[in-house]
Coordinates of C-alpha atoms and ligand atoms in Angstrom, one line a residue:
X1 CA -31.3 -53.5 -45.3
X2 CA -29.0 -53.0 -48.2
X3 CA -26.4 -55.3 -48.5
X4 CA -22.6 -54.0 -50.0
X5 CA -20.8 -56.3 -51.4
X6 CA -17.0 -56.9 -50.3
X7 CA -15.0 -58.0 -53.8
X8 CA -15.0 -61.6 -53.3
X9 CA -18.8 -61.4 -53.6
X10 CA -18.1 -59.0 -56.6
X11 CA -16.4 -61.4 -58.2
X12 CA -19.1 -63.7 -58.2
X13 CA -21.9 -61.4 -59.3
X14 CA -19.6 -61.2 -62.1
X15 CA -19.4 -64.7 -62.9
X16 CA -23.0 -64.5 -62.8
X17 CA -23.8 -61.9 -64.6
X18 CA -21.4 -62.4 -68.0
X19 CA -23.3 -65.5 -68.0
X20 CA -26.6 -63.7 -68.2
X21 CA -25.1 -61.7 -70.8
X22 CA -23.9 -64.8 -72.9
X23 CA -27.4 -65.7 -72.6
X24 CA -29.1 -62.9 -73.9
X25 CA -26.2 -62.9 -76.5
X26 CA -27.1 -66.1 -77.7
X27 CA -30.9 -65.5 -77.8
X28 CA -30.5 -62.5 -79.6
X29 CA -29.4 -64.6 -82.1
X30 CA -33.0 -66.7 -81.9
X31 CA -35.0 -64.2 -82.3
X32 CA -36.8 -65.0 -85.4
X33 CA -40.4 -65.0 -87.1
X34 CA -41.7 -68.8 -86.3
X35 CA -39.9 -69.8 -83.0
X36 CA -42.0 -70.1 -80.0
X37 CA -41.2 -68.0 -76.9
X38 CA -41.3 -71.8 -75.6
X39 CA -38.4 -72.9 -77.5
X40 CA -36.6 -69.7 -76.8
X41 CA -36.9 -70.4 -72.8
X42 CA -35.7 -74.1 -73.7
X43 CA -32.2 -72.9 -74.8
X44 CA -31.9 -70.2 -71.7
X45 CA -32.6 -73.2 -69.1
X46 CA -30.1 -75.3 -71.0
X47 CA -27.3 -72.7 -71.3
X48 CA -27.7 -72.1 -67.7
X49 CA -27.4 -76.0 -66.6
X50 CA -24.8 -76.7 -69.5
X51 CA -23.0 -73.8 -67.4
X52 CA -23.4 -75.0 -63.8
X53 CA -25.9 -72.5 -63.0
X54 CA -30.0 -72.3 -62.3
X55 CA -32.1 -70.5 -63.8
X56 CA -33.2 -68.2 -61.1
X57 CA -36.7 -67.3 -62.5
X58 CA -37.7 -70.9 -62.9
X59 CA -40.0 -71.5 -59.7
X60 CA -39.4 -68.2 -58.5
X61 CA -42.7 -67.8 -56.7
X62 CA -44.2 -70.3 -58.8
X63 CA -43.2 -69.2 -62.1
X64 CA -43.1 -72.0 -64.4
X65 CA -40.5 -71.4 -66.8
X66 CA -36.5 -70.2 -67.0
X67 CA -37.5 -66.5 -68.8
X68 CA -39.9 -64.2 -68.9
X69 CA -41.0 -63.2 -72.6
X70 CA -43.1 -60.7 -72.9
X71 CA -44.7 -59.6 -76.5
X72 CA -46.0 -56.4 -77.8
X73 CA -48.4 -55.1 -75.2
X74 CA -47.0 -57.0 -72.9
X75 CA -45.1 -55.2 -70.9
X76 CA -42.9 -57.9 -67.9
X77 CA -43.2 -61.2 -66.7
X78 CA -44.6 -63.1 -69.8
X79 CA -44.5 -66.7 -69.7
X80 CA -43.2 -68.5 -72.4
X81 CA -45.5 -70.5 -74.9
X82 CA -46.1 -72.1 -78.1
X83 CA -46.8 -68.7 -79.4
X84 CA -44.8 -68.0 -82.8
X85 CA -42.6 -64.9 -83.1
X86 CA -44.2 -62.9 -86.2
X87 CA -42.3 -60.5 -88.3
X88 CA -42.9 -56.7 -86.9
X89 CA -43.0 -58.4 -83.4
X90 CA -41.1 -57.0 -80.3
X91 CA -40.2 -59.3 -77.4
X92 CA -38.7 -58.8 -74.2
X93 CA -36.7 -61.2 -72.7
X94 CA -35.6 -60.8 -69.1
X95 CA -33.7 -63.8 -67.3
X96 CA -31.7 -64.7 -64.4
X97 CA -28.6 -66.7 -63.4
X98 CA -27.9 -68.1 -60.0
X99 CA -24.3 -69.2 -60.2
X100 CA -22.4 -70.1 -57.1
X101 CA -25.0 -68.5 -55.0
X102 CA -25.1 -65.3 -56.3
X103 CA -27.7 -64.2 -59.0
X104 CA -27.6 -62.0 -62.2
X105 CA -30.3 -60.5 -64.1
X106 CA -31.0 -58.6 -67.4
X107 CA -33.3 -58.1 -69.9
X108 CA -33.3 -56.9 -73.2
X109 CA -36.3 -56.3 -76.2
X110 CA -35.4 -57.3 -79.8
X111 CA -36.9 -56.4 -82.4
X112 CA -38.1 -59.3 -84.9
X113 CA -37.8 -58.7 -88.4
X114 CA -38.1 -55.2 -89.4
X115 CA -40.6 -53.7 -87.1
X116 CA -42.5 -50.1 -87.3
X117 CA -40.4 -46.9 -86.5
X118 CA -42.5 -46.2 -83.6
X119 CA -41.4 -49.7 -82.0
X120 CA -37.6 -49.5 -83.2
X121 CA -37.8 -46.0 -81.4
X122 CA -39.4 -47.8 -78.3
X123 CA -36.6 -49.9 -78.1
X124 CA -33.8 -47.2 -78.6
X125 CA -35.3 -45.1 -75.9
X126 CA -36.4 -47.6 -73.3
X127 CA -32.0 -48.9 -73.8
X128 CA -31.0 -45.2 -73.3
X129 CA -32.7 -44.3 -70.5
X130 CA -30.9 -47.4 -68.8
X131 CA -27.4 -45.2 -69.8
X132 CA -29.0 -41.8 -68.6
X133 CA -30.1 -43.5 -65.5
X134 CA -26.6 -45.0 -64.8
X135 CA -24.5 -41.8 -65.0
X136 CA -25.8 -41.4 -61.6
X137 CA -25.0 -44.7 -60.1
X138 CA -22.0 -43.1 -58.3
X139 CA -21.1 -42.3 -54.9
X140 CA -22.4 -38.5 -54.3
X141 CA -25.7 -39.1 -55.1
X142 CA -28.7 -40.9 -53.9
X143 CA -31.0 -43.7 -55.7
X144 CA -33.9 -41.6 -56.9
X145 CA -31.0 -39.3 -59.0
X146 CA -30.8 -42.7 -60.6
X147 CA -35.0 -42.7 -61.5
X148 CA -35.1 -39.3 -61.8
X149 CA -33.1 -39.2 -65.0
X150 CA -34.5 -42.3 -66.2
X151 CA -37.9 -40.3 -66.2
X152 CA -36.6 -37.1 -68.0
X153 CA -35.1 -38.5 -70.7
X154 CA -38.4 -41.1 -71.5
X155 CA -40.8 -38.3 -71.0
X156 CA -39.0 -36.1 -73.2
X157 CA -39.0 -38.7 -76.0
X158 CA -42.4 -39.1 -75.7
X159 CA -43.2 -42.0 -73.6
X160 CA -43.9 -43.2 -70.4
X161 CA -42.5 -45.0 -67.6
X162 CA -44.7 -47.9 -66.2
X163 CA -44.6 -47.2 -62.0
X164 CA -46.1 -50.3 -60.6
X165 CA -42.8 -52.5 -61.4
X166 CA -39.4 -51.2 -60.6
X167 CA -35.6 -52.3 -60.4
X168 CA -34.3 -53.6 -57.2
X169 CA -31.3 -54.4 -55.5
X170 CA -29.6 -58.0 -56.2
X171 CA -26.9 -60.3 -54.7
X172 CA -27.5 -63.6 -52.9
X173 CA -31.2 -63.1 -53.9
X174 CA -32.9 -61.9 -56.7
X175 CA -34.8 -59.4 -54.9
X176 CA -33.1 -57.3 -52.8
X177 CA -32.9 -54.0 -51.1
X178 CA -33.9 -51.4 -52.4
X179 CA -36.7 -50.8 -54.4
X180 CA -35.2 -49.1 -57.5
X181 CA -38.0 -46.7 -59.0
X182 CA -37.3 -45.4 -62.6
X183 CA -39.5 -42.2 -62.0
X184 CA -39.6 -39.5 -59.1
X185 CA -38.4 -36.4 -57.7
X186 CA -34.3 -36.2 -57.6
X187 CA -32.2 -36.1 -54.2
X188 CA -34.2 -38.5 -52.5
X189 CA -33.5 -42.2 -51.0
X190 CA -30.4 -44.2 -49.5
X191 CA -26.8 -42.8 -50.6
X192 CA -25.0 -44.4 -53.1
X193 CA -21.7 -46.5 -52.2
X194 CA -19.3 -48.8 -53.5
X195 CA -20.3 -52.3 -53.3
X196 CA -24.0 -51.9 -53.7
X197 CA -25.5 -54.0 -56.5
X198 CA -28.5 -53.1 -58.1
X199 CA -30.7 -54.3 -60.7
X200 CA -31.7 -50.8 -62.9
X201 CA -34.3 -52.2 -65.4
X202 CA -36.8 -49.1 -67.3
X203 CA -40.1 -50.5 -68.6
X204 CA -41.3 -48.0 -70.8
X205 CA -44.9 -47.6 -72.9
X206 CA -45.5 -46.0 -76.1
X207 CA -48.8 -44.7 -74.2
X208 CA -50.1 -44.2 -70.8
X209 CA -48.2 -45.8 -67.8
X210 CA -51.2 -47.7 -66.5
X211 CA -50.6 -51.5 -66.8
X212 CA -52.6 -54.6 -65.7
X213 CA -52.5 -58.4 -64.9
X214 CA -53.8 -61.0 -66.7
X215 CA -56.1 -63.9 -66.0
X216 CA -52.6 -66.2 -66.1
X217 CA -51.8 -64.1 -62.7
X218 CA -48.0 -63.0 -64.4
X219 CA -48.4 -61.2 -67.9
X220 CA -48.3 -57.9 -67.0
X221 CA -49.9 -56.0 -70.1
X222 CA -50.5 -52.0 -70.9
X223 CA -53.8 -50.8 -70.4
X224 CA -54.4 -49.0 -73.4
X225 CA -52.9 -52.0 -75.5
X226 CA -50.1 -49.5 -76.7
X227 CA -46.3 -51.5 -77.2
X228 CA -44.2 -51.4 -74.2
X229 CA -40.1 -52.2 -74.2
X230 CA -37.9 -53.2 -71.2
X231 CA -34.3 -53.1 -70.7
X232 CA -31.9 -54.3 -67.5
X233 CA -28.7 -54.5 -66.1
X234 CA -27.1 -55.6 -62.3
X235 CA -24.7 -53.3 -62.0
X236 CA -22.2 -53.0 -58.9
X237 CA -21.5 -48.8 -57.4
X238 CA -17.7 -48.4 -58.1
X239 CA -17.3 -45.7 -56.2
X240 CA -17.2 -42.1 -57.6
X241 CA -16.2 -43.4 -61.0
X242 CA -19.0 -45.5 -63.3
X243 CA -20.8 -48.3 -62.5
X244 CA -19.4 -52.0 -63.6
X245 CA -22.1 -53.3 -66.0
X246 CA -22.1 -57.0 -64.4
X247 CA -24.3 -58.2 -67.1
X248 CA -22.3 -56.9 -70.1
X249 CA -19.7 -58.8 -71.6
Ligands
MG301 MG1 -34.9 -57.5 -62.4

């Protein structure tokens, strides 16, 4: 069942979400050849507490750390390590804030250093296809107008959209109704009204689609090895006017 949100409850996927964004923001700032993706998920679960929040990831069916950092190939649900941040490296940081019982989550990829044009690209298009996706997150249309476009504009850049991990909606949990597909035909799915939060969050691939699981039963990792990128929002359906971006400051 998808829940809407009445504004009180709005107003606290708010609070939660600018702190997700202040978060990333601070990060962003990290991001360096030499830091571990260790030390990196050290300063998000301190933020967080520092902030009277938890980090919602951390134990999240067992995951052991407050972000998920995923490098290169790796595509979602990295976990965070002694491993150094190298220049021409690509990391993609997606997190989560539980604040007075409501959650926010985002994610974003950085380049570190100066990386290859091929991965700067990755990371333009994988961000824009989050904006193409949005500009149907309005009542009139239905969730897979949302994917659809998501799709289109990826495929015509080139790349591809990874199908076995989608958005979702968001609110008192993380995971919510409904699945939020980034790929598929238009037209299809629940109707889109005010006071439904969702979590819109493309992965994309340089190459094919296909992804896999490593031994570590988390670090989701292309097939072909090719560089993916990921980039999310919770957003909140306004009505027939844009979304609110909860996760932007
Ligand atoms: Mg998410």
């Amino acid at each position: 069942m998808i829940s809407i949100k009445n504004a009180k409850q709005i107003e606290k996927m708010r609070a939660a979400g600018h702190l997700v964004a202040a978060c990333h923001d601070l990060l962003s700032k990290e991001v360096r050849p030499g830091i571990t993706t260790l030390e990196l998920d050290a300063i998000a679960e301190k933020f967080f507490r520092d902030h009277g929040a938890y980090p919602t990831f951390l134990g999240y069916q067992g995951f052991p750390n407050s972000i998920c950092a995923s490098i290169n190939e790796e595509v979602v649900h990295g976990i965070p390590g002694n491993r150094k941040l190298k220049e021409g490296d690509i990391i993609s940081i997606d997190l989560g804030a539980t604040l007075d019982g409501y959650v926010g989550d985002a994610a974003r990829t950085h380049a570190v250093g100066q990386v290859s044009d091929e991965a700067r690209r990755l990371i333009d298009v994988t961000k824009e296809s989050f904006f193409r996706g949005i500009a149907y997150a309005k009542e009139g249309y239905r969730l897979s107008d949302i994917g659809h476009a998501v799709q289109e504009y990826v495929e015509s850049e080139g790349f591809s959209v990874v199908r076995d991990y989608v958005g979702h909606g968001i609110g008192r949990e993380m995971h919510e109704d409904p699945p939020v597909p980034n790929f598929g035909k238009p037209g299809h799915g629940p109707r889109l009204v005010k006071g439904m939060c969702l979590a819109i969050e493309p992965m994309v691939n340089i190459g094919h689609y296909d992804v896999e699981v490593l031994d570590n039963d988390w670090t989701v990792v292309t097939r072909d090895g090719k560089w993916a990128a990921h980039y999310e929002n919770t957003i909140v359906i306004t009505g027939k006017s844009d979304p609110e971006i909860l996760t932007l400051l």
